[in-house]
PDB file of C-alpha atoms in Angstrom:
ATOM      1  CA  MET E   1       0.118  -0.343   0.206  1.00 43.00           C
ATOM      2  CA  ALA E   2       2.720   2.460  -0.907  1.00 58.00           C
ATOM      3  CA  VAL E   3       2.846   4.951  -3.137  1.00 66.00           C
ATOM      4  CA  PHE E   4       4.613   4.495  -5.639  1.00 82.00           C
ATOM      5  CA  THR E   5       2.647   6.182  -8.554  1.00 88.00           C
ATOM      6  CA  GLU E   6       1.296   9.821  -7.908  1.00 90.00           C
ATOM      7  CA  LEU E   7      -1.908  10.623  -8.993  1.00 94.00           C
ATOM      8  CA  SER E   8      -3.339  14.431  -9.278  1.00 95.00           C
ATOM      9  CA  PHE E   9      -6.607  15.131  -8.116  1.00 96.00           C
ATOM     10  CA  HIS E  10      -7.441  16.339 -11.529  1.00 97.00           C
ATOM     11  CA  GLU E  11      -6.693  12.469 -12.630  1.00 97.00           C
ATOM     12  CA  VAL E  12      -8.673  10.679 -10.000  1.00 98.00           C
ATOM     13  CA  THR E  13     -11.285  13.070 -10.745  1.00 97.00           C
ATOM     14  CA  SER E  14     -11.504  12.074 -14.773  1.00 97.00           C
ATOM     15  CA  PHE E  15     -10.979   8.350 -14.047  1.00 98.00           C
ATOM     16  CA  PHE E  16     -14.257   8.478 -11.433  1.00 98.00           C
ATOM     17  CA  ARG E  17     -15.842  10.166 -14.617  1.00 97.00           C
ATOM     18  CA  ALA E  18     -14.913   7.863 -16.840  1.00 96.00           C
ATOM     19  CA  LEU E  19     -16.674   5.088 -14.464  1.00 96.00           C
ATOM     20  CA  GLY E  20     -19.640   7.041 -13.566  1.00 96.00           C
ATOM     21  CA  LEU E  21     -18.624   7.798  -9.993  1.00 97.00           C
ATOM     22  CA  ALA E  22     -19.775  10.675  -8.235  1.00 97.00           C
ATOM     23  CA  ALA E  23     -16.884  13.338  -8.126  1.00 96.00           C
ATOM     24  CA  PRO E  24     -13.763  13.107  -5.532  1.00 97.00           C
ATOM     25  CA  ARG E  25     -14.219  15.265  -2.931  1.00 97.00           C
ATOM     26  CA  SER E  26     -10.844  13.967  -0.721  1.00 97.00           C
ATOM     27  CA  LEU E  27      -7.974  11.927  -1.958  1.00 96.00           C
ATOM     28  CA  ARG E  28      -5.294  10.548   0.614  1.00 94.00           C
ATOM     29  CA  GLY E  29      -2.517   8.365  -0.045  1.00 90.00           C
ATOM     30  CA  ILE E  30      -2.167   5.276   2.130  1.00 85.00           C
ATOM     31  CA  THR E  31       1.246   3.848   3.789  1.00 75.00           C
ATOM     32  CA  GLY E  32       1.425   0.666   5.402  1.00 58.00           C
ATOM     33  CA  GLY E  33       1.790  -1.976   2.360  1.00 52.00           C
ATOM     34  CA  ILE E  34       4.808  -2.732  -0.088  1.00 61.00           C
ATOM     35  CA  GLU E  35       3.021  -3.793  -3.544  1.00 75.00           C
ATOM     36  CA  ASN E  36       0.628  -1.195  -5.237  1.00 87.00           C
ATOM     37  CA  THR E  37      -0.406   2.152  -4.736  1.00 90.00           C
ATOM     38  CA  ASN E  38      -3.372   2.812  -3.130  1.00 91.00           C
ATOM     39  CA  TYR E  39      -5.280   6.023  -2.262  1.00 94.00           C
ATOM     40  CA  PHE E  40      -8.285   6.873  -0.185  1.00 95.00           C
ATOM     41  CA  VAL E  41     -10.986   8.547  -2.370  1.00 98.00           C
ATOM     42  CA  ASP E  42     -14.176  10.086  -0.741  1.00 98.00           C
ATOM     43  CA  THR E  43     -17.150  11.419  -3.188  1.00 97.00           C
ATOM     44  CA  ASP E  44     -20.557  12.582  -1.026  1.00 94.00           C
ATOM     45  CA  ASP E  45     -22.426   9.058  -2.373  1.00 92.00           C
ATOM     46  CA  GLU E  46     -19.492   6.502  -1.172  1.00 96.00           C
ATOM     47  CA  ALA E  47     -16.067   5.882   0.349  1.00 97.00           C
ATOM     48  CA  TYR E  48     -13.606   4.255  -2.102  1.00 98.00           C
ATOM     49  CA  VAL E  49      -9.984   2.966  -2.012  1.00 96.00           C
ATOM     50  CA  LEU E  50      -8.591   3.190  -5.899  1.00 96.00           C
ATOM     51  CA  THR E  51      -5.333   0.736  -6.650  1.00 94.00           C
ATOM     52  CA  LEU E  52      -2.507   1.059  -8.791  1.00 94.00           C
ATOM     53  CA  PHE E  53      -1.277  -2.262 -10.068  1.00 93.00           C
ATOM     54  CA  GLU E  54       3.159  -1.973  -9.598  1.00 89.00           C
ATOM     55  CA  ARG E  55       3.494  -5.308 -10.492  1.00 85.00           C
ATOM     56  CA  LEU E  56       1.051  -7.423 -11.089  1.00 88.00           C
ATOM     57  CA  THR E  57      -0.087  -7.216 -14.843  1.00 88.00           C
ATOM     58  CA  SER E  58      -3.704  -7.178 -16.422  1.00 90.00           C
ATOM     59  CA  GLU E  59      -2.880 -11.013 -17.528  1.00 90.00           C
ATOM     60  CA  HIS E  60      -2.975 -11.925 -13.475  1.00 89.00           C
ATOM     61  CA  LEU E  61      -5.300  -9.819 -12.429  1.00 96.00           C
ATOM     62  CA  PRO E  62      -8.591 -10.537 -13.362  1.00 96.00           C
ATOM     63  CA  PHE E  63      -8.321 -13.951 -11.192  1.00 97.00           C
ATOM     64  CA  TYR E  64      -7.589 -11.353  -7.846  1.00 97.00           C
ATOM     65  CA  LEU E  65     -10.651  -9.200  -8.986  1.00 97.00           C
ATOM     66  CA  TYR E  66     -13.150 -11.812 -10.440  1.00 96.00           C
ATOM     67  CA  PHE E  67     -12.439 -14.059  -6.831  1.00 98.00           C
ATOM     68  CA  MET E  68     -13.755 -10.658  -4.558  1.00 98.00           C
ATOM     69  CA  LYS E  69     -16.410 -10.464  -6.683  1.00 96.00           C
ATOM     70  CA  HIS E  70     -17.235 -14.395  -5.868  1.00 97.00           C
ATOM     71  CA  LEU E  71     -17.308 -13.588  -2.747  1.00 98.00           C
ATOM     72  CA  ALA E  72     -19.104 -10.549  -2.485  1.00 97.00           C
ATOM     73  CA  VAL E  73     -22.052 -11.720  -4.302  1.00 95.00           C
ATOM     74  CA  ARG E  74     -21.898 -14.281  -1.632  1.00 96.00           C
ATOM     75  CA  GLY E  75     -22.455 -11.821   0.661  1.00 97.00           C
ATOM     76  CA  MET E  76     -19.058 -12.021   2.193  1.00 98.00           C
ATOM     77  CA  PRO E  77     -17.235  -8.664   3.742  1.00 98.00           C
ATOM     78  CA  VAL E  78     -14.559  -8.081   1.266  1.00 98.00           C
ATOM     79  CA  PRO E  79     -14.159  -5.206  -1.537  1.00 98.00           C
ATOM     80  CA  ASP E  80     -16.447  -5.325  -4.498  1.00 97.00           C
ATOM     81  CA  PRO E  81     -14.537  -3.833  -7.361  1.00 97.00           C
ATOM     82  CA  VAL E  82     -16.531  -1.203  -9.514  1.00 96.00           C
ATOM     83  CA  ALA E  83     -17.554  -2.138 -13.131  1.00 94.00           C
ATOM     84  CA  ASP E  84     -18.077   0.441 -16.347  1.00 94.00           C
ATOM     85  CA  ALA E  85     -21.000   0.948 -18.125  1.00 93.00           C
ATOM     86  CA  ARG E  86     -19.460  -2.223 -20.523  1.00 94.00           C
ATOM     87  CA  GLY E  87     -19.201  -4.064 -16.878  1.00 92.00           C
ATOM     88  CA  VAL E  88     -15.392  -4.338 -16.718  1.00 95.00           C
ATOM     89  CA  ILE E  89     -13.850  -4.341 -13.446  1.00 96.00           C
ATOM     90  CA  LEU E  90     -10.048  -4.426 -14.605  1.00 97.00           C
ATOM     91  CA  HIS E  91      -9.160  -0.522 -15.802  1.00 97.00           C
ATOM     92  CA  MET E  92      -5.841   1.594 -16.610  1.00 96.00           C
ATOM     93  CA  LEU E  93      -4.991   4.929 -15.241  1.00 96.00           C
ATOM     94  CA  LYS E  94      -1.549   6.215 -16.084  1.00 94.00           C
ATOM     95  CA  GLU E  95      -0.669   3.418 -18.148  1.00 94.00           C
ATOM     96  CA  ARG E  96      -0.934   0.842 -15.256  1.00 95.00           C
ATOM     97  CA  PRO E  97      -4.034  -1.791 -14.506  1.00 96.00           C
ATOM     98  CA  ALA E  98      -6.228   0.046 -11.915  1.00 97.00           C
ATOM     99  CA  VAL E  99      -9.153  -0.975  -9.845  1.00 97.00           C
ATOM    100  CA  VAL E 100     -11.809   0.415  -7.691  1.00 98.00           C
ATOM    101  CA  VAL E 101     -13.344  -1.125  -5.121  1.00 98.00           C
ATOM    102  CA  ASN E 102     -15.923   0.367  -1.776  1.00 97.00           C
ATOM    103  CA  ARG E 103     -13.950   0.937   0.715  1.00 97.00           C
ATOM    104  CA  LEU E 104     -15.435  -1.112   3.909  1.00 97.00           C
ATOM    105  CA  PRO E 105     -16.098   0.124   7.284  1.00 97.00           C
ATOM    106  CA  GLY E 106     -14.133  -0.474  10.415  1.00 97.00           C
ATOM    107  CA  ALA E 107     -10.318  -0.336  11.581  1.00 96.00           C
ATOM    108  CA  SER E 108      -7.657  -3.467  11.802  1.00 96.00           C
ATOM    109  CA  GLU E 109      -6.890  -4.695  15.499  1.00 96.00           C
ATOM    110  CA  THR E 110      -3.139  -4.607  16.094  1.00 94.00           C
ATOM    111  CA  GLU E 111      -4.448  -6.268  19.251  1.00 96.00           C
ATOM    112  CA  PRO E 112      -6.153  -9.363  18.785  1.00 97.00           C
ATOM    113  CA  THR E 113      -8.450 -11.024  21.483  1.00 97.00           C
ATOM    114  CA  ALA E 114      -9.709 -14.621  20.812  1.00 98.00           C
ATOM    115  CA  ALA E 115     -12.632 -13.277  20.382  1.00 98.00           C
ATOM    116  CA  HIS E 116     -11.204 -11.676  16.633  1.00 98.00           C
ATOM    117  CA  CYS E 117      -9.266 -14.814  16.151  1.00 98.00           C
ATOM    118  CA  ARG E 118     -12.428 -16.708  16.237  1.00 98.00           C
ATOM    119  CA  SER E 119     -14.144 -14.498  14.092  1.00 98.00           C
ATOM    120  CA  VAL E 120     -10.879 -14.667  11.673  1.00 98.00           C
ATOM    121  CA  GLY E 121     -11.440 -18.580  11.837  1.00 98.00           C
ATOM    122  CA  GLU E 122     -14.637 -18.667  10.450  1.00 98.00           C
ATOM    123  CA  PHE E 123     -14.449 -16.574   7.797  1.00 98.00           C
ATOM    124  CA  LEU E 124     -11.533 -18.117   6.631  1.00 98.00           C
ATOM    125  CA  ALA E 125     -13.448 -21.310   6.313  1.00 98.00           C
ATOM    126  CA  ARG E 126     -16.340 -19.402   4.630  1.00 98.00           C
ATOM    127  CA  LEU E 127     -13.495 -18.446   2.131  1.00 98.00           C
ATOM    128  CA  HIS E 128     -12.483 -21.407   1.407  1.00 98.00           C
ATOM    129  CA  VAL E 129     -15.532 -23.487   1.237  1.00 98.00           C
ATOM    130  CA  ALA E 130     -17.204 -20.801  -0.985  1.00 98.00           C
ATOM    131  CA  GLY E 131     -14.096 -20.587  -3.276  1.00 97.00           C
ATOM    132  CA  ARG E 132     -14.832 -24.566  -4.359  1.00 96.00           C
ATOM    133  CA  GLU E 133     -17.231 -23.063  -6.999  1.00 96.00           C
ATOM    134  CA  TYR E 134     -14.990 -20.315  -7.903  1.00 98.00           C
ATOM    135  CA  GLN E 135     -13.572 -21.257 -11.420  1.00 96.00           C
ATOM    136  CA  ARG E 136     -10.095 -19.219 -11.968  1.00 97.00           C
ATOM    137  CA  GLN E 137      -6.958 -21.175 -11.438  1.00 96.00           C
ATOM    138  CA  GLN E 138      -3.797 -19.131 -10.710  1.00 96.00           C
ATOM    139  CA  ALA E 139      -1.095 -20.968  -8.603  1.00 96.00           C
ATOM    140  CA  ASN E 140      -0.093 -19.033  -5.294  1.00 97.00           C
ATOM    141  CA  PRO E 141       2.578 -16.529  -6.594  1.00 95.00           C
ATOM    142  CA  ARG E 142       4.628 -16.768  -3.079  1.00 96.00           C
ATOM    143  CA  GLY E 143       5.051 -20.340  -3.076  1.00 97.00           C
ATOM    144  CA  LEU E 144       7.562 -22.641  -3.358  1.00 98.00           C
ATOM    145  CA  GLN E 145       8.410 -21.817  -6.945  1.00 97.00           C
ATOM    146  CA  TRP E 146       9.339 -18.202  -5.485  1.00 98.00           C
ATOM    147  CA  TRP E 147      11.236 -19.424  -2.769  1.00 98.00           C
ATOM    148  CA  ASN E 148      13.335 -21.698  -4.821  1.00 98.00           C
ATOM    149  CA  GLU E 149      13.824 -18.611  -7.450  1.00 97.00           C
ATOM    150  CA  VAL E 150      14.912 -15.809  -4.667  1.00 97.00           C
ATOM    151  CA  ALA E 151      16.388 -17.988  -2.030  1.00 96.00           C
ATOM    152  CA  PRO E 152      19.762 -18.249  -4.052  1.00 95.00           C
ATOM    153  CA  VAL E 153      19.457 -14.520  -4.876  1.00 96.00           C
ATOM    154  CA  LEU E 154      19.374 -13.556  -1.422  1.00 96.00           C
ATOM    155  CA  GLY E 155      21.624 -16.556   0.048  1.00 94.00           C
ATOM    156  CA  GLY E 156      24.690 -13.850  -1.351  1.00 93.00           C
ATOM    157  CA  ARG E 157      23.476 -10.848   0.662  1.00 94.00           C
ATOM    158  CA  LEU E 158      23.213 -12.620   4.231  1.00 96.00           C
ATOM    159  CA  PRO E 159      25.474 -13.431   6.913  1.00 95.00           C
ATOM    160  CA  ALA E 160      26.958 -17.129   6.928  1.00 96.00           C
ATOM    161  CA  GLY E 161      23.869 -17.919   9.788  1.00 94.00           C
ATOM    162  CA  LEU E 162      21.123 -16.756   7.864  1.00 97.00           C
ATOM    163  CA  ARG E 163      22.444 -18.165   4.810  1.00 97.00           C
ATOM    164  CA  SER E 164      22.766 -21.625   6.561  1.00 97.00           C
ATOM    165  CA  LEU E 165      19.050 -21.267   7.987  1.00 97.00           C
ATOM    166  CA  LEU E 166      17.628 -20.017   4.590  1.00 98.00           C
ATOM    167  CA  SER E 167      19.370 -23.166   2.859  1.00 97.00           C
ATOM    168  CA  THR E 168      17.851 -25.678   5.628  1.00 98.00           C
ATOM    169  CA  GLU E 169      14.342 -24.691   5.544  1.00 98.00           C
ATOM    170  CA  LEU E 170      14.276 -24.146   1.648  1.00 98.00           C
ATOM    171  CA  VAL E 171      15.078 -28.142   1.804  1.00 98.00           C
ATOM    172  CA  PHE E 172      13.203 -29.307   3.861  1.00 98.00           C
ATOM    173  CA  GLN E 173       9.782 -27.644   2.484  1.00 98.00           C
ATOM    174  CA  ASN E 174      10.873 -29.291  -1.035  1.00 98.00           C
ATOM    175  CA  GLU E 175      10.632 -32.739   0.600  1.00 98.00           C
ATOM    176  CA  LEU E 176       7.613 -31.498   2.087  1.00 98.00           C
ATOM    177  CA  ALA E 177       6.316 -30.800  -1.027  1.00 98.00           C
ATOM    178  CA  LEU E 178       6.727 -34.265  -2.356  1.00 98.00           C
ATOM    179  CA  SER E 179       5.542 -36.591   0.390  1.00 97.00           C
ATOM    180  CA  SER E 180       2.496 -38.178   0.252  1.00 97.00           C
ATOM    181  CA  SER E 181       1.052 -36.292   2.936  1.00 96.00           C
ATOM    182  CA  TYR E 182       1.196 -32.984   1.646  1.00 98.00           C
ATOM    183  CA  ARG E 183       0.005 -34.540  -1.854  1.00 97.00           C
ATOM    184  CA  GLN E 184      -3.267 -35.468   0.555  1.00 97.00           C
ATOM    185  CA  LEU E 185      -4.025 -31.810   1.683  1.00 98.00           C
ATOM    186  CA  PRO E 186      -7.097 -30.090  -0.090  1.00 98.00           C
ATOM    187  CA  THR E 187      -6.466 -27.358  -1.799  1.00 98.00           C
ATOM    188  CA  GLY E 188      -8.320 -24.105  -3.813  1.00 98.00           C
ATOM    189  CA  PRO E 189      -7.926 -20.616  -3.892  1.00 98.00           C
ATOM    190  CA  ILE E 190      -6.807 -19.214  -0.775  1.00 98.00           C
ATOM    191  CA  HIS E 191      -5.885 -15.372   0.406  1.00 98.00           C
ATOM    192  CA  ALA E 192      -2.332 -16.299   1.702  1.00 98.00           C
ATOM    193  CA  ASP E 193      -1.556 -12.774   2.894  1.00 97.00           C
ATOM    194  CA  LEU E 194      -4.810 -12.621   5.334  1.00 98.00           C
ATOM    195  CA  PHE E 195      -2.696 -10.608   8.841  1.00 97.00           C
ATOM    196  CA  ARG E 196      -4.299  -8.258  11.002  1.00 97.00           C
ATOM    197  CA  ASP E 197      -3.865  -5.194   8.750  1.00 93.00           C
ATOM    198  CA  ASN E 198      -5.816  -6.942   6.550  1.00 96.00           C
ATOM    199  CA  VAL E 199      -9.005  -7.675   8.441  1.00 98.00           C
ATOM    200  CA  LEU E 200     -11.616  -4.902   9.696  1.00 98.00           C
ATOM    201  CA  PHE E 201     -13.264  -4.553  12.840  1.00 98.00           C
ATOM    202  CA  GLU E 202     -15.940  -2.492  13.697  1.00 98.00           C
ATOM    203  CA  ARG E 203     -17.843  -2.633  17.223  1.00 95.00           C
ATOM    204  CA  GLY E 204     -15.936  -6.035  17.783  1.00 94.00           C
ATOM    205  CA  ARG E 205     -17.540  -7.686  14.717  1.00 97.00           C
ATOM    206  CA  LEU E 206     -15.814  -8.342  11.731  1.00 98.00           C
ATOM    207  CA  SER E 207     -16.330  -6.023   8.935  1.00 98.00           C
ATOM    208  CA  GLY E 208     -14.165  -5.804   6.228  1.00 98.00           C
ATOM    209  CA  VAL E 209     -10.943  -8.648   4.290  1.00 98.00           C
ATOM    210  CA  ILE E 210      -8.975  -6.566   2.495  1.00 95.00           C
ATOM    211  CA  ASP E 211      -5.910  -6.854   0.071  1.00 92.00           C
ATOM    212  CA  PHE E 212      -6.555 -10.088  -1.983  1.00 96.00           C
ATOM    213  CA  TYR E 213      -3.159  -9.135  -4.239  1.00 92.00           C
ATOM    214  CA  PHE E 214      -1.301 -12.595  -3.166  1.00 94.00           C
ATOM    215  CA  ALA E 215      -4.086 -14.823  -3.753  1.00 97.00           C
ATOM    216  CA  GLY E 216      -3.576 -17.958  -5.224  1.00 97.00           C
ATOM    217  CA  CYS E 217      -4.594 -21.872  -5.474  1.00 98.00           C
ATOM    218  CA  ASP E 218      -3.027 -23.547  -2.882  1.00 98.00           C
ATOM    219  CA  THR E 219      -3.491 -25.995   0.211  1.00 98.00           C
ATOM    220  CA  PHE E 220      -5.987 -24.571   2.541  1.00 98.00           C
ATOM    221  CA  LEU E 221      -3.672 -25.060   5.117  1.00 98.00           C
ATOM    222  CA  PHE E 222      -0.961 -22.110   4.199  1.00 98.00           C
ATOM    223  CA  ASP E 223      -4.080 -20.031   4.444  1.00 98.00           C
ATOM    224  CA  ILE E 224      -4.949 -21.242   8.389  1.00 98.00           C
ATOM    225  CA  ALA E 225      -0.676 -21.371   8.883  1.00 98.00           C
ATOM    226  CA  VAL E 226      -0.560 -17.620   7.326  1.00 98.00           C
ATOM    227  CA  CYS E 227      -2.920 -16.777  10.249  1.00 98.00           C
ATOM    228  CA  LEU E 228      -1.749 -18.696  12.951  1.00 98.00           C
ATOM    229  CA  ASN E 229       2.113 -17.296  12.842  1.00 98.00           C
ATOM    230  CA  ASP E 230       0.462 -13.690  12.749  1.00 97.00           C
ATOM    231  CA  TRP E 231      -3.294 -13.472  14.323  1.00 98.00           C
ATOM    232  CA  CYS E 232      -2.089 -16.333  17.537  1.00 98.00           C
ATOM    233  CA  VAL E 233       1.444 -15.124  18.367  1.00 96.00           C
ATOM    234  CA  ASP E 234       2.172 -12.665  20.778  1.00 92.00           C
ATOM    235  CA  GLY E 235       3.436  -9.039  19.935  1.00 83.00           C
ATOM    236  CA  LEU E 236       7.046  -8.989  21.738  1.00 82.00           C
ATOM    237  CA  THR E 237       7.985 -12.382  21.781  1.00 87.00           C
ATOM    238  CA  ARG E 238       6.461 -13.929  18.710  1.00 87.00           C
ATOM    239  CA  ARG E 239       5.257 -17.093  20.690  1.00 93.00           C
ATOM    240  CA  ALA E 240       2.142 -19.304  20.236  1.00 95.00           C
ATOM    241  CA  ASN E 241      -0.921 -17.506  22.215  1.00 97.00           C
ATOM    242  CA  VAL E 242      -2.459 -21.210  22.922  1.00 97.00           C
ATOM    243  CA  GLU E 243      -5.931 -18.996  23.932  1.00 98.00           C
ATOM    244  CA  ARG E 244      -6.001 -17.685  20.379  1.00 98.00           C
ATOM    245  CA  ALA E 245      -5.305 -20.709  18.360  1.00 98.00           C
ATOM    246  CA  ALA E 246      -7.781 -22.995  20.039  1.00 98.00           C
ATOM    247  CA  ALA E 247      -9.984 -20.343  19.070  1.00 98.00           C
ATOM    248  CA  PHE E 248      -9.154 -19.438  15.630  1.00 98.00           C
ATOM    249  CA  LEU E 249      -8.911 -23.536  14.768  1.00 98.00           C
ATOM    250  CA  ASP E 250     -12.514 -24.023  16.553  1.00 98.00           C
ATOM    251  CA  ALA E 251     -13.860 -21.295  14.939  1.00 98.00           C
ATOM    252  CA  TYR E 252     -12.566 -22.519  11.214  1.00 99.00           C
ATOM    253  CA  GLU E 253     -13.275 -26.376  12.295  1.00 98.00           C
ATOM    254  CA  SER E 254     -16.981 -25.414  12.883  1.00 98.00           C
ATOM    255  CA  VAL E 255     -17.443 -24.774   9.152  1.00 98.00           C
ATOM    256  CA  ARG E 256     -14.643 -26.929   7.871  1.00 98.00           C
ATOM    257  CA  PRO E 257     -13.353 -29.694  10.015  1.00 98.00           C
ATOM    258  CA  LEU E 258      -9.775 -30.535   9.064  1.00 98.00           C
ATOM    259  CA  THR E 259      -8.949 -33.853   7.396  1.00 98.00           C
ATOM    260  CA  SER E 260      -6.289 -36.094   9.514  1.00 97.00           C
ATOM    261  CA  SER E 261      -3.496 -34.928   6.767  1.00 97.00           C
ATOM    262  CA  GLU E 262      -3.730 -31.404   8.029  1.00 98.00           C
ATOM    263  CA  HIS E 263      -4.046 -32.022  11.272  1.00 98.00           C
ATOM    264  CA  LYS E 264      -0.477 -33.571  10.756  1.00 98.00           C
ATOM    265  CA  LEU E 265       0.800 -31.108   8.634  1.00 98.00           C
ATOM    266  CA  LEU E 266       0.223 -28.535  10.589  1.00 98.00           C
ATOM    267  CA  PRO E 267       3.387 -27.673  12.429  1.00 97.00           C
ATOM    268  CA  ALA E 268       5.286 -27.825   8.990  1.00 98.00           C
ATOM    269  CA  MET E 269       3.162 -25.991   7.138  1.00 98.00           C
ATOM    270  CA  GLN E 270       3.398 -23.164   9.936  1.00 98.00           C
ATOM    271  CA  ARG E 271       6.556 -23.252   9.140  1.00 98.00           C
ATOM    272  CA  ALA E 272       6.142 -22.949   5.562  1.00 98.00           C
ATOM    273  CA  ALA E 273       4.117 -19.886   6.046  1.00 98.00           C
ATOM    274  CA  ALA E 274       7.063 -18.264   8.780  1.00 98.00           C
ATOM    275  CA  PHE E 275       9.537 -18.831   5.565  1.00 98.00           C
ATOM    276  CA  ARG E 276       7.900 -17.429   2.982  1.00 98.00           C
ATOM    277  CA  PHE E 277       7.388 -14.008   5.119  1.00 98.00           C
ATOM    278  CA  TRP E 278      10.789 -14.042   6.373  1.00 98.00           C
ATOM    279  CA  LEU E 279      11.985 -14.489   2.732  1.00 97.00           C
ATOM    280  CA  SER E 280       9.638 -11.841   1.414  1.00 95.00           C
ATOM    281  CA  ARG E 281      10.540  -9.553   3.485  1.00 95.00           C
ATOM    282  CA  LEU E 282      14.312 -10.369   3.201  1.00 96.00           C
ATOM    283  CA  TRP E 283      13.747  -9.345  -0.194  1.00 94.00           C
ATOM    284  CA  ASP E 284      12.316  -6.190   0.236  1.00 89.00           C
ATOM    285  CA  VAL E 285      15.022  -5.093   2.787  1.00 90.00           C
ATOM    286  CA  HIS E 286      17.720  -6.225   0.427  1.00 89.00           C
ATOM    287  CA  LEU E 287      16.503  -5.156  -3.123  1.00 82.00           C
ATOM    288  CA  PRO E 288      14.371  -2.065  -2.184  1.00 78.00           C
ATOM    289  CA  ARG E 289      11.917  -0.352  -4.576  1.00 67.00           C
ATOM    290  CA  GLN E 290      11.558   3.421  -4.206  1.00 61.00           C
ATOM    291  CA  ALA E 291       8.122   4.945  -3.202  1.00 52.00           C
ATOM    292  CA  ALA E 292       7.144   7.909  -2.235  1.00 44.00           C
ATOM    293  CA  LEU E 293       5.775   6.448   1.199  1.00 44.00           C
ATOM    294  CA  LEU E 294       7.385   2.707   1.252  1.00 53.00           C
ATOM    295  CA  LYS E 295       7.806   1.462   4.967  1.00 61.00           C
ATOM    296  CA  PRO E 296       9.178  -2.171   4.772  1.00 70.00           C
ATOM    297  CA  HIS E 297       8.541  -4.480   7.131  1.00 83.00           C
ATOM    298  CA  ASP E 298      11.327  -6.101   9.737  1.00 90.00           C
ATOM    299  CA  PRO E 299      12.227  -9.407   8.627  1.00 95.00           C
ATOM    300  CA  GLY E 300      13.467 -10.563  12.321  1.00 94.00           C
ATOM    301  CA  ASP E 301       9.751 -10.770  13.495  1.00 94.00           C
ATOM    302  CA  PHE E 302       9.496 -14.232  10.909  1.00 96.00           C
ATOM    303  CA  GLU E 303      13.030 -15.212  11.452  1.00 96.00           C
ATOM    304  CA  ARG E 304      12.318 -15.641  15.066  1.00 95.00           C
ATOM    305  CA  ILE E 305       9.127 -17.665  14.575  1.00 96.00           C
ATOM    306  CA  LEU E 306      10.525 -19.649  11.851  1.00 97.00           C
ATOM    307  CA  LEU E 307      13.294 -20.320  14.541  1.00 97.00           C
ATOM    308  CA  MET E 308      10.882 -21.562  17.025  1.00 96.00           C
ATOM    309  CA  LEU E 309       9.128 -23.479  15.160  1.00 96.00           C
ATOM    310  CA  ARG E 310      12.064 -25.317  14.575  1.00 96.00           C
ATOM    311  CA  GLY E 311      13.297 -25.881  17.775  1.00 94.00           C
ATOM    312  CA  GLU E 312      16.191 -23.339  17.541  1.00 90.00           C
ATOM    313  CA  PHE E 313      15.180 -20.771  19.714  1.00 72.00           C
ATOM    314  CA  ALA E 314      14.117 -20.782  23.403  1.00 51.00           C
TER     315      ALA E 314
END
C-alpha cells in the first residue's frame, strides 16, 4: 500500500467520471504495504479505494478481482470491484492496471483477542468453502516455486548463519512438498496474506477483509498457518498464544473440519508460512524499490517465529 505512482486530484476526478462515479471530494495516499499504489477516495455518495498495480499485470489480475467479486456476491465482507458501463472491472490509469473498490467500514485490530481470532477463523473457512465454486486457476505467486527462485539471490546477501537457515529450511520445504501427506491436503483459492492489517473490525465485529493481491490456488492449510503465525502469537515475544490459536481453529473447524493430513502437517505448514514471509521481507530490505511512502517490514519477526517452530530458539 505504498505510493509508487503519484496521482493528481484532476486525474482521479477524470477517472471516476469515466466510471460513472460521483466526483471525488478528497484524495489520500495509503501507507502500510509495499506492493501497489493505493488511495482513499471519498465522494459525496460513497468512500472508495483506488489501486494502481505496480507489479501485477493485466494477465494475472482477473483471478484476484473476480475472486473478490465471487465472494462479494455471496455476501462476504470483501471489496467489490466497480464495473464500468460495459461491465469491465479492470481498468487502466497512468499506463497501469487499476481497480476501484468500495471502502469497507472499520479498522484493523493490532492487539487481537480470542474473540477476534474466532471471527477470522470462521471467515477463512467460509472463504475456502466458497472458493470451491470458483473456476479460475492461478498458482500462489509466493509459493514454493518463488522460494526456490529468490533463495539463491538472497543467499549471497546474508551472513553465514542466516544463509544456513535459508538453505536448510528450503530443503525441508521441498521435501515436504514431495511427501504423500502433503499431496493429500485439500487445495483451492486462498487469501495467502490474511494478516491483522488486512482485516477490519467495527464495534468488535469483523466488517471487512481486504488486499487479495497475493491470493492464489494452494493448500488451505497454508492459509491457516499464515493466520496462526500472525493472529495467534504474542506481539513482543512472537510466541504462540494457545488461547487465541484454539479459538481460531475451533471456529474454522465449525465450518470446515480439518482432515487427518491437515492436522498432521500443521506444524510443518506453519514453518512454510513463516519462511515465505521471512523471504519476502528479506527481499524488500535487500532489493528495495523506490516509493513515496514505502515502509518495508522487519524480517526479524518471521526469522524469530521460524526459529521457534524449528525448535532452535529458546
